[in-house]
Structure formats: C-alpha cells, structure tokens
CSV table of C-alpha atoms in Angstrom, one decimal:
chain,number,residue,atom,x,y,z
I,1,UNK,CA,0.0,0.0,0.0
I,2,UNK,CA,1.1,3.6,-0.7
I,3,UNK,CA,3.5,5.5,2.7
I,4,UNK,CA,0.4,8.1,2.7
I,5,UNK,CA,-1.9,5.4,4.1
I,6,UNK,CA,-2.8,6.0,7.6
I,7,UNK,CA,-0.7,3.0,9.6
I,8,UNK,CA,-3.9,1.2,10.8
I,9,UNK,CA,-5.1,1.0,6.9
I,10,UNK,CA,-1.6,-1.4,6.4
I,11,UNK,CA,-2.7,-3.3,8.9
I,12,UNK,CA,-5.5,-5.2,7.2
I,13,UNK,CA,-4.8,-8.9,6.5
I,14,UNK,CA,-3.2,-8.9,2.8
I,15,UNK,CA,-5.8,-10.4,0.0
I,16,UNK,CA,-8.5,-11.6,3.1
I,17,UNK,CA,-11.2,-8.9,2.4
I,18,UNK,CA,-13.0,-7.7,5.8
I,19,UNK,CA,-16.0,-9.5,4.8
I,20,UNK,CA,-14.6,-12.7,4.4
I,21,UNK,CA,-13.9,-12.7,8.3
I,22,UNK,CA,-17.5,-11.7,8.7
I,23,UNK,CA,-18.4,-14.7,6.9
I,24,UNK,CA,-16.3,-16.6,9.0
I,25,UNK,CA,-18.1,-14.8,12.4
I,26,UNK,CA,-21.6,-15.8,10.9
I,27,UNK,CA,-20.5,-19.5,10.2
I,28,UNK,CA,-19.6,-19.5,13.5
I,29,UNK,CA,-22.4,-18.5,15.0
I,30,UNK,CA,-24.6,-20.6,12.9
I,31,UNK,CA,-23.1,-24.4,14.3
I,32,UNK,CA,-22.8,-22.5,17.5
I,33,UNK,CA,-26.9,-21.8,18.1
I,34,UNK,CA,-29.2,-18.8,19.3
I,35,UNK,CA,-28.6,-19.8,22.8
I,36,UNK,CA,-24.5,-19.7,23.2
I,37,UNK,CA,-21.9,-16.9,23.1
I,38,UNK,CA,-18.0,-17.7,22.0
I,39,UNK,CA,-15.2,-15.6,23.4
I,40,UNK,CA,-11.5,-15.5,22.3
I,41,UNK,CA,-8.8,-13.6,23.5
I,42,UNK,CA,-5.6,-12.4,22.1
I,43,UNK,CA,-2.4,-14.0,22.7
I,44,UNK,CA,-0.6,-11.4,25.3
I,45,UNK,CA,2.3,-9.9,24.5
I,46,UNK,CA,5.4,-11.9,26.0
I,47,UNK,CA,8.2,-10.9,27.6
I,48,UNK,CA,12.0,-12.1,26.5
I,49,UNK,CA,13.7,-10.8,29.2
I,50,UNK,CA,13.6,-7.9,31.5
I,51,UNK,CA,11.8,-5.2,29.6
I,52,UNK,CA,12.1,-6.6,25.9
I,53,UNK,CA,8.9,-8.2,24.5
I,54,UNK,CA,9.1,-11.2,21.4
I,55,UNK,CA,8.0,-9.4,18.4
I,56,UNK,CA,4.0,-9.8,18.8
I,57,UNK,CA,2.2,-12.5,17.1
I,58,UNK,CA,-1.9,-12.6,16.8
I,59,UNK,CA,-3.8,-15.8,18.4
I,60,UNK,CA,-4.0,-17.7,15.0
I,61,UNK,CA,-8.1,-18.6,16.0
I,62,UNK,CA,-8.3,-14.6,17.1
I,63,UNK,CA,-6.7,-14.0,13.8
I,64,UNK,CA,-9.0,-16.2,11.8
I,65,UNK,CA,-12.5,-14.4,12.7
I,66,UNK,CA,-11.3,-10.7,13.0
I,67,UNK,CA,-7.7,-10.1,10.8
I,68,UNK,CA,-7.6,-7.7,14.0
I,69,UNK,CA,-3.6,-7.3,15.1
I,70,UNK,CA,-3.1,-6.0,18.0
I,71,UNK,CA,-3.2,-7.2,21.6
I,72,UNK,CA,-5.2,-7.1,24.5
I,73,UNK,CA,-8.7,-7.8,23.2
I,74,UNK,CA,-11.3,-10.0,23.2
I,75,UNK,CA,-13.8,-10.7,21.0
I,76,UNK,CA,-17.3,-11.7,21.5
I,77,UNK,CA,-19.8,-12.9,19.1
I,78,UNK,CA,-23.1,-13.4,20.1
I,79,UNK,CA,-25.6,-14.9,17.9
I,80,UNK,CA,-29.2,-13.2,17.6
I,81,UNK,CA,-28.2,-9.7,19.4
I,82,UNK,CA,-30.4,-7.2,18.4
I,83,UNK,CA,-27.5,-4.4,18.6
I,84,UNK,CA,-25.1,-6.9,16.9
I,85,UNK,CA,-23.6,-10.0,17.4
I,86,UNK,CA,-19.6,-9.1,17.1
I,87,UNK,CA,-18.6,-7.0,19.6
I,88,UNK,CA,-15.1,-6.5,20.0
I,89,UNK,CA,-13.2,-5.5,23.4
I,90,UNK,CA,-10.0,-3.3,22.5
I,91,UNK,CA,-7.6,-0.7,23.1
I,92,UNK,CA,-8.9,2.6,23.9
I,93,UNK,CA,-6.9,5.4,21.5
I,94,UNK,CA,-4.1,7.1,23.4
I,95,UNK,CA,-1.7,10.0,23.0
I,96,UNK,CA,0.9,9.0,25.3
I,97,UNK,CA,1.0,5.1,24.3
I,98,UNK,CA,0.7,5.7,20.8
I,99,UNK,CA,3.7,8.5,21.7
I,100,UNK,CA,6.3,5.4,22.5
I,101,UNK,CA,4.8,2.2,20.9
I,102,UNK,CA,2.7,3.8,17.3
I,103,UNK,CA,-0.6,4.9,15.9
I,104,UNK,CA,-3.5,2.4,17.8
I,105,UNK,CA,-6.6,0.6,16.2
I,106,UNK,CA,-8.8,2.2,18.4
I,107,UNK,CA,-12.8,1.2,18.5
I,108,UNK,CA,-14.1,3.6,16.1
I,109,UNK,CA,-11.7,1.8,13.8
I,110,UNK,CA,-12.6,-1.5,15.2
I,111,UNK,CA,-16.1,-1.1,13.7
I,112,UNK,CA,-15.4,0.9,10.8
I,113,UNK,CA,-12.3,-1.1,9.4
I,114,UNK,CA,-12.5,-4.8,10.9
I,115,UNK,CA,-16.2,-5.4,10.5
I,116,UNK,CA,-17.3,-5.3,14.0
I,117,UNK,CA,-20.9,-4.5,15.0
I,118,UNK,CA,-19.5,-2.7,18.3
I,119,UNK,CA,-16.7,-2.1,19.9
I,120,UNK,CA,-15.8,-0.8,23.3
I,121,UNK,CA,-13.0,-0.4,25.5
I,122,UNK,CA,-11.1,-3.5,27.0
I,123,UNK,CA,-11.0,-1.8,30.0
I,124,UNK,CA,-15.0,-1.4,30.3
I,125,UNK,CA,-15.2,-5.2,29.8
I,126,UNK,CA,-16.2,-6.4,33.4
I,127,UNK,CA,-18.8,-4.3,33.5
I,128,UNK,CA,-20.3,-4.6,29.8
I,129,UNK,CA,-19.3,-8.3,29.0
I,130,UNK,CA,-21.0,-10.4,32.0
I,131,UNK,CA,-24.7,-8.6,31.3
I,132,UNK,CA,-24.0,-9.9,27.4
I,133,UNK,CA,-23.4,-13.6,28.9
I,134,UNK,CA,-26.7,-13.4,30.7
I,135,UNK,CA,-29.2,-15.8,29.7
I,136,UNK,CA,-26.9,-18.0,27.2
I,137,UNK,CA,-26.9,-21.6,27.7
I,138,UNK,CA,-23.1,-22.3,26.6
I,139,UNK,CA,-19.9,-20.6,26.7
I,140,UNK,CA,-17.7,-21.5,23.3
I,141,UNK,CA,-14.3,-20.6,24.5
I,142,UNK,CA,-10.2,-21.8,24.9
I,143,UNK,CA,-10.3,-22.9,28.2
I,144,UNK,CA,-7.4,-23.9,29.6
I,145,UNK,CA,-5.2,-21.9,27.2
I,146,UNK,CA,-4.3,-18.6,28.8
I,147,UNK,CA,-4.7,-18.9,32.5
I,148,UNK,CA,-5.1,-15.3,33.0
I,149,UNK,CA,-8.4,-15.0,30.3
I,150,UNK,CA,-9.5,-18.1,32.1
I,151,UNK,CA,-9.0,-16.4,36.0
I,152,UNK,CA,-11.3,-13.5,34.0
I,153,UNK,CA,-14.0,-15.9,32.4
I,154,UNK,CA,-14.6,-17.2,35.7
I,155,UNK,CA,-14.4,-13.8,37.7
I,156,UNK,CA,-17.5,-12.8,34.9
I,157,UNK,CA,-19.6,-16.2,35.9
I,158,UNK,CA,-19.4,-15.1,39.6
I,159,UNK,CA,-20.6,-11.9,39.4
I,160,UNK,CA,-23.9,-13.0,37.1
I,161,UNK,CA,-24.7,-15.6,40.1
I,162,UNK,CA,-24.5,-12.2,42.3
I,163,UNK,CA,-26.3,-10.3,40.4
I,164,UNK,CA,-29.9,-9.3,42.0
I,165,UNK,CA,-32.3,-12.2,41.6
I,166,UNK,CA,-29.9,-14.5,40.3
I,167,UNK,CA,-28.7,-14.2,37.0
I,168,UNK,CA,-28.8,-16.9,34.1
I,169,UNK,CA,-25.3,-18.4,33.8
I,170,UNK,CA,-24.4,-20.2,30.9
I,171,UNK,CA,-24.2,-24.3,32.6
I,172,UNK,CA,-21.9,-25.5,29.8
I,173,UNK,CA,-18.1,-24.6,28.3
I,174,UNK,CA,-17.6,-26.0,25.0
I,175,UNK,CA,-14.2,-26.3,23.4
I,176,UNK,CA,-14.1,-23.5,20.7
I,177,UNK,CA,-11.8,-25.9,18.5
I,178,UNK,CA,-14.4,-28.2,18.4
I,179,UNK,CA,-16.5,-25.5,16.2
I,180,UNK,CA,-13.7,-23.7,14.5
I,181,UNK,CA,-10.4,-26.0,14.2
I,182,UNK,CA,-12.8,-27.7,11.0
I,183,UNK,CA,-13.8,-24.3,9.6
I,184,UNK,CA,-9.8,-23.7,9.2
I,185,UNK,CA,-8.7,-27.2,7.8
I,186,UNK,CA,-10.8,-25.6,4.4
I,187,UNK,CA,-9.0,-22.9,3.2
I,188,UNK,CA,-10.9,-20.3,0.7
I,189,UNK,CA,-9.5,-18.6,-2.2
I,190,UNK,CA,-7.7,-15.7,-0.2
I,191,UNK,CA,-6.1,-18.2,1.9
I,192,UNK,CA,-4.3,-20.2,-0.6
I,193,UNK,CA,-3.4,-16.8,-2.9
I,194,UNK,CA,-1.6,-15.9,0.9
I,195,UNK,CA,-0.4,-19.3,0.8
I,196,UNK,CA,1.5,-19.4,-2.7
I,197,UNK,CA,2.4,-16.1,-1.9
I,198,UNK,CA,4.4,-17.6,1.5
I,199,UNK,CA,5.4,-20.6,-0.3
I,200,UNK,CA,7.2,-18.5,-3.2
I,201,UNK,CA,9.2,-16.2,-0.4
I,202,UNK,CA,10.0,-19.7,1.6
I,203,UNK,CA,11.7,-20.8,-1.9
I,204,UNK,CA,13.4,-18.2,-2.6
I,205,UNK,CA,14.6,-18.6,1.1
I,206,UNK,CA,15.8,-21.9,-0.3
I,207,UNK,CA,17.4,-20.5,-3.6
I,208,UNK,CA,19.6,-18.0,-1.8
I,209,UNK,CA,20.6,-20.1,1.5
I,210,UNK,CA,22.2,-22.9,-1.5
I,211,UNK,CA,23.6,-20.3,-3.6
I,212,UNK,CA,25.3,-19.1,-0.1
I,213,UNK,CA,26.2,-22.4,1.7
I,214,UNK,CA,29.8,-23.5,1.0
I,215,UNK,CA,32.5,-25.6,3.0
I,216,UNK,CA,33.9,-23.6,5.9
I,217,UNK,CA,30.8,-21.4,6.2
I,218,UNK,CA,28.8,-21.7,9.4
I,219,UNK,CA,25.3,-22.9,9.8
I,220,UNK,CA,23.9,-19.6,11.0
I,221,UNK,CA,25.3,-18.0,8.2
I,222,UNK,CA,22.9,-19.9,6.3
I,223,UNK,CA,20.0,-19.3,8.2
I,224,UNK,CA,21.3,-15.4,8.3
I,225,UNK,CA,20.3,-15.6,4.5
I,226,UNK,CA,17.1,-17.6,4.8
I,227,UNK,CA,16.0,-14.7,7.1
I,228,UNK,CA,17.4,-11.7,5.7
I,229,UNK,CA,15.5,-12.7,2.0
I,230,UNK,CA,12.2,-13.5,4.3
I,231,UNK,CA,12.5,-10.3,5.9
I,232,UNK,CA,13.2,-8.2,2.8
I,233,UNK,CA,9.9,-9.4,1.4
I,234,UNK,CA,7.9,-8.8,3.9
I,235,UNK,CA,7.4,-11.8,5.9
I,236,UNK,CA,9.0,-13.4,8.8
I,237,UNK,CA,9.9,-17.1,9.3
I,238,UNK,CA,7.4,-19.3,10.0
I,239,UNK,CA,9.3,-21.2,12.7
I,240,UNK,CA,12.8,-21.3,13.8
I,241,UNK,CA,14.9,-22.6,10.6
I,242,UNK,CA,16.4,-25.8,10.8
I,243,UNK,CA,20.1,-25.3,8.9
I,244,UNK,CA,21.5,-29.3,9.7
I,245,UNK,CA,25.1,-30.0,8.4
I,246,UNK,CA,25.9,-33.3,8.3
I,247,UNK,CA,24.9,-36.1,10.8
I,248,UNK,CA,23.1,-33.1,12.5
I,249,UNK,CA,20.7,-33.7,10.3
I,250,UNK,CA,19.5,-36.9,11.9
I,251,UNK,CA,18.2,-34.5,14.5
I,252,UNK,CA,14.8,-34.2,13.8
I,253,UNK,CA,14.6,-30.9,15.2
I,254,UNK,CA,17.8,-29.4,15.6
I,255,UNK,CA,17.8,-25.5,16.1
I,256,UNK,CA,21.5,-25.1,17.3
I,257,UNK,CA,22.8,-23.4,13.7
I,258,UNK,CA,26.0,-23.2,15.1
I,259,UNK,CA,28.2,-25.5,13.1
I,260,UNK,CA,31.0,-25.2,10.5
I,261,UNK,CA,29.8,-26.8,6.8
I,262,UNK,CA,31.9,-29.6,6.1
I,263,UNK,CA,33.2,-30.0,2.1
I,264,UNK,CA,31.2,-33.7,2.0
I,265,UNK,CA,28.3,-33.2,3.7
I,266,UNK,CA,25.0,-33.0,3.3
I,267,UNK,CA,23.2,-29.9,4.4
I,268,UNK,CA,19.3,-30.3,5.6
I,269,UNK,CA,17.7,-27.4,5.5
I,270,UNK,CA,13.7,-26.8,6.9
I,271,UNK,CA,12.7,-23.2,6.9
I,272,UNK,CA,8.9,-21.2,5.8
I,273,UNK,CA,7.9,-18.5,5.9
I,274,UNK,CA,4.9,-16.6,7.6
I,275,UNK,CA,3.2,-14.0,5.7
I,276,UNK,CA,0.1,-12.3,6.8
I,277,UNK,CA,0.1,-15.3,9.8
I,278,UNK,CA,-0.1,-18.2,6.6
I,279,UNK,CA,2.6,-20.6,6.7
I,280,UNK,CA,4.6,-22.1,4.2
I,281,UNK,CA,7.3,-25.2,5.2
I,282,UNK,CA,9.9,-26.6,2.9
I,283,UNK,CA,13.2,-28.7,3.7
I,284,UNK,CA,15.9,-29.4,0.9
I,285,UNK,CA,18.8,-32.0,1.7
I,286,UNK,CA,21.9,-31.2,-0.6
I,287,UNK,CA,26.1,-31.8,-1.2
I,288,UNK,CA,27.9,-29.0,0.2
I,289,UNK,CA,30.5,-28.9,-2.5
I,290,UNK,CA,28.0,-29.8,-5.2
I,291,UNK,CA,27.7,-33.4,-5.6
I,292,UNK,CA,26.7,-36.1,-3.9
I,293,UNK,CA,28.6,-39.0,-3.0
I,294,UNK,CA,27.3,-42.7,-4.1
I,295,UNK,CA,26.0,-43.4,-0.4
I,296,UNK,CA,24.0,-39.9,-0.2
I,297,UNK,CA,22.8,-40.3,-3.9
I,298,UNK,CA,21.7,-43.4,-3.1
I,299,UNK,CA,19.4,-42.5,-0.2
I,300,UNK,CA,18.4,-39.6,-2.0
I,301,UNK,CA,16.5,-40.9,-4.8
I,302,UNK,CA,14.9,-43.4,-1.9
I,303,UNK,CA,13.7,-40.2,-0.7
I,304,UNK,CA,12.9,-38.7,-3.9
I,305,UNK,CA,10.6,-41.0,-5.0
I,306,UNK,CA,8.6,-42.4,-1.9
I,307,UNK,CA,8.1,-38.2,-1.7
I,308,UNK,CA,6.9,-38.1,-5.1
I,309,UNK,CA,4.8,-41.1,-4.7
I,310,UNK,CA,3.4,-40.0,-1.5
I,311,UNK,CA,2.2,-36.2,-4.0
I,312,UNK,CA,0.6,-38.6,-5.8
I,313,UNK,CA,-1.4,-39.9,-3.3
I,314,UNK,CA,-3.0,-36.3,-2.1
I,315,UNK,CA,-6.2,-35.9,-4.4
I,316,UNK,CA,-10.2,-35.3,-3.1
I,317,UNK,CA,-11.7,-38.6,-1.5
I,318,UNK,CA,-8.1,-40.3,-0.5
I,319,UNK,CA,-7.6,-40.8,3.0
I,320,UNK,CA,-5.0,-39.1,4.3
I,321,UNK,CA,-2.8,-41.4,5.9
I,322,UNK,CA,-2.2,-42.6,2.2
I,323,UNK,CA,0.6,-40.8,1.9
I,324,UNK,CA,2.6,-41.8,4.6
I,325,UNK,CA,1.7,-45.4,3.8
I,326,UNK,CA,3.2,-45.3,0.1
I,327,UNK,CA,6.3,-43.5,1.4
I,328,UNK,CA,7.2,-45.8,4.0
I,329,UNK,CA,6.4,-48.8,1.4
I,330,UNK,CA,8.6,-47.2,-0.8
I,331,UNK,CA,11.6,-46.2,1.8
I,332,UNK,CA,11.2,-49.5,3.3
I,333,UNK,CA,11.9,-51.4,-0.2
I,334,UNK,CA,14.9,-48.8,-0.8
I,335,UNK,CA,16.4,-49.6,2.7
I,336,UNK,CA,15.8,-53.2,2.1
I,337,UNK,CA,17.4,-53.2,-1.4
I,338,UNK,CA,20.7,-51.2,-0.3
I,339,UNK,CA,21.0,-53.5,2.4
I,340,UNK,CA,20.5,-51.4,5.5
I,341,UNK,CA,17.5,-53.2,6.5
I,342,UNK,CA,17.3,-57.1,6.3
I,343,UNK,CA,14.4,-59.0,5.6
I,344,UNK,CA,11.6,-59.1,2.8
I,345,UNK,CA,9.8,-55.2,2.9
I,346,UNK,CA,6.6,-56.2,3.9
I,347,UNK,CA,8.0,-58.2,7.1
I,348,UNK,CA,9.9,-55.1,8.0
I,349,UNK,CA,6.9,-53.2,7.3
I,350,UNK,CA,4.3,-55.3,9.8
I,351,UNK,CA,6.9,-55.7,12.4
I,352,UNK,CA,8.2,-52.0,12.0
I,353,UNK,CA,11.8,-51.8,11.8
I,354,UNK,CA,12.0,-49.1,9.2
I,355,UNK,CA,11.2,-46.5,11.9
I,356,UNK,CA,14.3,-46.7,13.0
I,357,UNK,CA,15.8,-44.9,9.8
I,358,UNK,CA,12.1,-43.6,9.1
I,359,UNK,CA,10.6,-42.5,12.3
I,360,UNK,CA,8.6,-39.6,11.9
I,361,UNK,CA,4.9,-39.4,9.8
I,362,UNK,CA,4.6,-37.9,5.8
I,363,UNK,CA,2.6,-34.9,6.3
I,364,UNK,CA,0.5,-32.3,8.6
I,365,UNK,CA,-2.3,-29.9,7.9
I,366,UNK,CA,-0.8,-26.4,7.3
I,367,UNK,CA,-2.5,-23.1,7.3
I,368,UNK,CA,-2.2,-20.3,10.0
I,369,UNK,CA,-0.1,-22.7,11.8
I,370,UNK,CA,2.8,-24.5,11.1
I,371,UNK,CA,1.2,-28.1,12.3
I,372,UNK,CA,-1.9,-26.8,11.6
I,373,UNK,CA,-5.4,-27.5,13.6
I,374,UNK,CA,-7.8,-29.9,12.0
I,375,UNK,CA,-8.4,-33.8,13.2
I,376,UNK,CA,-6.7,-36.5,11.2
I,377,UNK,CA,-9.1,-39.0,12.0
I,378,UNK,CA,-13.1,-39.1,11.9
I,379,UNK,CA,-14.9,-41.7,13.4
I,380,UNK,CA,-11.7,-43.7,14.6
I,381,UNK,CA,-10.6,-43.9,10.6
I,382,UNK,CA,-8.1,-41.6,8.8
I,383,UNK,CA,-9.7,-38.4,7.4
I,384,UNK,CA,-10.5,-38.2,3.7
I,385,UNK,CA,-9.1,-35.7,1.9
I,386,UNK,CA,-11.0,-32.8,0.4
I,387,UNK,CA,-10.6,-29.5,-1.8
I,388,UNK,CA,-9.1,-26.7,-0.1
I,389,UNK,CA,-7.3,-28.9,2.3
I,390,UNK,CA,-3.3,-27.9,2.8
I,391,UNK,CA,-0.9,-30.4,3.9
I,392,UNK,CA,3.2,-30.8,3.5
I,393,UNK,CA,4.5,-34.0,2.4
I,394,UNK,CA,7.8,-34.8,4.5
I,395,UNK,CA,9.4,-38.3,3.9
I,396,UNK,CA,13.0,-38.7,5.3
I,397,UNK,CA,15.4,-40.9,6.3
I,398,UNK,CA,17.9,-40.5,9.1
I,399,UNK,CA,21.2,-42.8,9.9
I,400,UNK,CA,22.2,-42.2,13.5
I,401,UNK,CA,26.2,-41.6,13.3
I,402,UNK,CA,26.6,-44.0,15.9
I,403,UNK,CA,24.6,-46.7,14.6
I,404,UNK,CA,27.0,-49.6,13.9
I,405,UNK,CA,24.8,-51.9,12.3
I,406,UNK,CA,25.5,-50.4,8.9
I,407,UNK,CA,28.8,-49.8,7.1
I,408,UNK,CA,30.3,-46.5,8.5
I,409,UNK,CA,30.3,-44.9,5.1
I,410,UNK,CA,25.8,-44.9,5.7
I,411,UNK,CA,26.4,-43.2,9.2
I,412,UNK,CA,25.3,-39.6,9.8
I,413,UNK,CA,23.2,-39.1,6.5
I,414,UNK,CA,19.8,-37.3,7.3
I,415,UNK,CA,18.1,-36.2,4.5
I,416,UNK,CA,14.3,-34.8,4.4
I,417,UNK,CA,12.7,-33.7,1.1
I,418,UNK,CA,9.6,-31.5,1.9
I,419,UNK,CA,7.0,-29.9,-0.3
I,420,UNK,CA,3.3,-28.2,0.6
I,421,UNK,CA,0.4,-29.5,-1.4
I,422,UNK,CA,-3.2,-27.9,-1.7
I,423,UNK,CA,-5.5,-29.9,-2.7
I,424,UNK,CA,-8.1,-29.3,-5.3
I,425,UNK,CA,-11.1,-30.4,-7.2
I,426,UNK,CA,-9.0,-32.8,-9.3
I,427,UNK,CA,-6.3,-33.3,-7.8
I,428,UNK,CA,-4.0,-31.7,-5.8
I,429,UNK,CA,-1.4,-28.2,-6.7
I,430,UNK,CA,2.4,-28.7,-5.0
I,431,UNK,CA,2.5,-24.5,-3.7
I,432,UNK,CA,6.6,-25.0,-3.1
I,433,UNK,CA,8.2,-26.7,-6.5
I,434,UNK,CA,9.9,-22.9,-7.0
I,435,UNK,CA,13.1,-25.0,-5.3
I,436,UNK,CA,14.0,-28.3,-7.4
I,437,UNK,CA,14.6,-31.5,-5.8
I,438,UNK,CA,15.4,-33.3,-8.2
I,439,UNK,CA,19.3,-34.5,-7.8
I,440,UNK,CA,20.7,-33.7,-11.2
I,441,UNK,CA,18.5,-30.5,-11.1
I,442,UNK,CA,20.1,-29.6,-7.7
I,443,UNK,CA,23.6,-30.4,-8.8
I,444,UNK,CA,23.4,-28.0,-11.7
I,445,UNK,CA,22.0,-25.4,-9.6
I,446,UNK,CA,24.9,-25.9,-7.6
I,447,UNK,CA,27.5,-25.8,-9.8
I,448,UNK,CA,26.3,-22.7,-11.4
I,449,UNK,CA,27.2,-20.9,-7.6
C-alpha cells in the first residue's frame, strides 16, 4: 500500500477482504446456536527478558475471525443480538502510548475497518461483558489456554450468580476448537493466494541459503540468508529454521545453527515463511561442495521417489494417511534393497523396523499454523481428503552416526525432502516446486554458484 496510508489501513490482512472474516463470524455462529456466546482472547504480548517483549504475534483462532492485530482484546460474538452480534473489546486510542509504541486501532476503527458491530473499551469489559453472557446456555471458548483469560472468564460467571435475583449463567463450556479448528482445515480462495504467496518467499529462502552455503561457512550464516530474503519481502519465518550440516541432520529438530559446513556433507535445511500469519514449510537436503557421493545419492533418490509417490497420493476422496503409507512402502523397499534393513519389505513393514531410519509421519495440515489444527481422523478412521485442504508432504530418512549396524560410510546421513500441497477439485497443486529436488537439477543449480 502507498507511505500516505494511515498506519492502521496497512494493517488489514493482505488479499482476506474484511467481509470474508465476517463470513467466517456468521458460520460460526450458525453451528454455535441462538442460545451460546463464544469468546477469544488475544495472545498477550510476552516478555523475553527484563523489559524486551518477542515481536507480537496474533492468536492464529483470534486472527482467523477478525484479521484484528493487536493485543489485549477479546472478542465476542453473540448470535441473535439485536445491537449486533460481534462485539469487539480493544484498546482505547491514546496520545501517550501511541507517543512510545505507534498509531492504535482504536474502537471507532474496530467497527469501521475490521467489520465489527460494536466495539468498546477493553478496559469497560467487566462491566459490559458479563450482562452480554446473561441468559446464554453455553460458553464457546479456549479454556485452559491462557490462565489469565481463564481467571477473567470465571471472575465474569461469579458476578452473574450475584447479580440481584440471580442471574442466568451459561451451565456449559464447549471447546471452541471443536467448532472452529474444521472451519480452518478448508481454506478459501484468499487463503491459498496468501499461501503461494508464503510458499514462493519460503523458496526463494531456499534458492539464496544454496547459492550461499559452502564448506567452511557456518550454519547460522545460512539461516542469516534464509532470514534476511524473508525479511526483505515482507514476511517473517514461519518457525525457527532448521540449517542441519551433516549427521546433525539426523536430528529431527535441531535448532543449534551453530556449526561449521563440512566440504562432504549433506546440508538439511527446513525453513517457511509466515506472511500475513499463513505458513509455508519446505526442507531441501543437498552436497555441500556440489555433488553427492554414491552413499548420499543413493538414499536420495529413496527419498525422492517415496516423496513423489506420497504427492501422488494427495487428491479429493483419498484418506490421508495414504501418503505416509506409500512413502514408508517405498523407503522401506529402498532400505531393504541397499542393504541397510534385512528381511523381505513387507516383514519389516508389519513388524516396524523401518522407523528406525524412518521414524517420523509424511505430512501435517498447514495453514495459520505451522502443524496446523484440523483432526486427522473421523470416526476412529483416517480423514478423507478434500478441496481446499493444505498439507506438507515430508518423507525422510535418518542414519544415527553412531549406529553400527551399517557400514560407517551410511552413518550420519539425514536427508528430508519436503514440499506443501493444496489440494483441489481434481487433484491436488504442490504450492513449493519454485526450489527443485530433483538430484541432477540440484547439482546443476549448484554448480552454477
């Protein structure tokens, strides 16, 4: 948007119009009934130490029905008010804050740019909120999440039992996920344009961290790059990059970044980035110096293709463990046939031995969150997969270095190929193939450094 904007203008969620979050408020309400309310609370800022906060970071769920930024809020929908049904509870405009922290939403601006029906002043909620409770039958809420909102939830049901006469108290809480962690798994058209648009900054994350990586570097050099091209285009990473030189890469989650690149090894990268609050997730394993050697090839294109199999598999009306089925089918026949596991594939299969070189699952949902909300399985079978679902695909295999019981030239190889995949009326759209994967293709990428 233009610098003349005012500030709060720039704060509206990129490419999600404000009505499309109204249309998320009135589903809502709709599965939740006439006779319940749902509350949700920001997440509060948090401190790093002594008076530095972490940079702020919306509730994902608050995020999802408002696009509202800031902290310190709640918001309150309330099916079949007369005066409106979302009411959001914000900061009040003021001089001297806005004087050391910038320009405040405000609830004039609550209404008139974020949809609300009415909005009033977090600091009038105890005694506006509990006379808007009275009379509902169920409270829709994250209990249990922030102990603070929950202390305050509580503090509101007491004084409606005080209240003259008595007053109605709601005599159920109902996990709000239960309602609104399926509306999420579907993502609309905005979502996924936000989406690519994460996905394509994520890869060319990817591009310049290989370009950059060389022997005698250091690891958080690497993720220096992955997070100065994030930053430069306007997003942040999604999580903590993983940057994995050699057999730290068998770490599933190592974070450390603090080792020297080794002229040999493999380098595991996982990195996305956030934009807008959508995720994107991608991990690349590739030579250091350029090539693989025949041990890391060899693994590779086990990787490769149970990855590429397990794409395959992510279309409308498959269920969506299918994935990780084909991939360990398809690792477990690779190991097998290089001679790291022993015994026929399917024997290793039933008894599970491949986890030890296999031991995470394929995929996970992916949206506002990194492991993104939605159940995997309905009615005790794995989920079906359907349009507008988002979910990586994330086959790996991992050789401790201290595992003796394969030839030392196997030891310390991690490699993870990782991709995110929408899928779609006819079959499914891979969001993150701006980086190649294939070997050859990465070699020649490589070599042109």
């Amino acid at each position: 948007m233009p610098p003349s904007q005012p500030a709060f203008q720039r704060h509206l969620a990129l490419n999600i119009a404000s009505e499309e979050f109204a249309r998320r408020r009135r589903q809502l309400m709709k599965m939740a009934g006439n006779d319940a309310v749902a509350l949700i609370a920001t997440s509060p800022e948090r401190m790093r130490n002594a008076d530095a906060a972490w940079p702020y970071r919306q509730d994902s769920d608050f995020h999802y029905l408002s696009g509202f930024p800031e902290p310190d809020a709640v918001l309150a929908l309330l099916p079949g008010r007369q005066h409106g049904e979302a009411v959001l509870f914000c900061r009040e405009r003021d001089p001297e804050h806005e004087r050391w922290h910038g320009e405040s939403i405000g609830t004039e601006r609550a209404v008139a740019d974020y949809g609300m029906d009415d909005a009033f002043p977090i600091d009038d909620i105890d005694d506006i909120l509990p006379g808007m409770i009275e009379g509902r039958g169920r409270v829709y809420c994250h209990f249990g999440r922030e102990p603070q909102f929950d202390a305050q939830l509580l503090g509101w049901m007491r004084r409606l039992r005080q209240l003259r006469g008595g007053g109605v108290v709601p005599k159920e809480f109902v996990a709000l996920g239960h309602l609104l962690h399926d509306l999420r798994l579907y993502k609309s058209r905005g979502e996924l344009k936000l989406m690519r648009a994460s996905a394509d900054i994520a890869a060319q994350a990817h591009l310049a961290a290989m370009a950059l990586a060389r022997a005698g570097r250091h690891e958080y050099e690497v993720e220096a790059e992955l997070l100065r091209v994030m930053r430069s285009r306007g997003a942040v990473a999604a999580f903590p990059p993983i940057v994995a030189g050699g057999a730290n890469a068998c770490t599933m989650h190592y974070v450390a970044n603090r080792a020297a690149l080794k002229n040999g090894d493999l380098l595991l990268i996982d990195a996305g980035a956030e934009l807008e609050c959508y995720a994107s997730d991608i991990s690349r394993s590739f030579p250091v110096n350029g090539r693989y050697s025949r041990e890391q090839r060899a693994l590779y294109e086990v990787v490769h293709t149970a990855q590429l199999a397990a794409i395959d598999e992510v279309l409308p009306g498959r269920a969506y463990n299918a994935a990780h089925d084909v991939a360990v089918h398809v690792i477990t026949e690779g190991l097998c046939a290089l001679g790291l596991l022993k015994g026929e594939p399917a024997q290793v299969i039933a008894e599970g031995g491949y986890k030890r070189f296999f031991p995470a699952k394929t995929s996970h949902w992916l949206g506002l969150d990194v492991h993104d909300v939605g159940d995997y399985r309905v009615d005790g079978q794995s989920r079906l997969l359907e349009p507008g679902m988002v979910l990586t695909v994330e086959p790996g295999i991992y050789i401790a270095p201290d595992d003796v019981s394969v030839p030392e030239a196997w030891r310390g190889i991690g490699i993870r190929i990782e991709d995110d995949v929408a899928v779609t009326r006819d079959g499914h759209d891979v969001l993150t193939d701006g980086v190649p994967k294939d070997p050859q293709a990465i070699e020649a990428l490589l070599a042109r450094r």
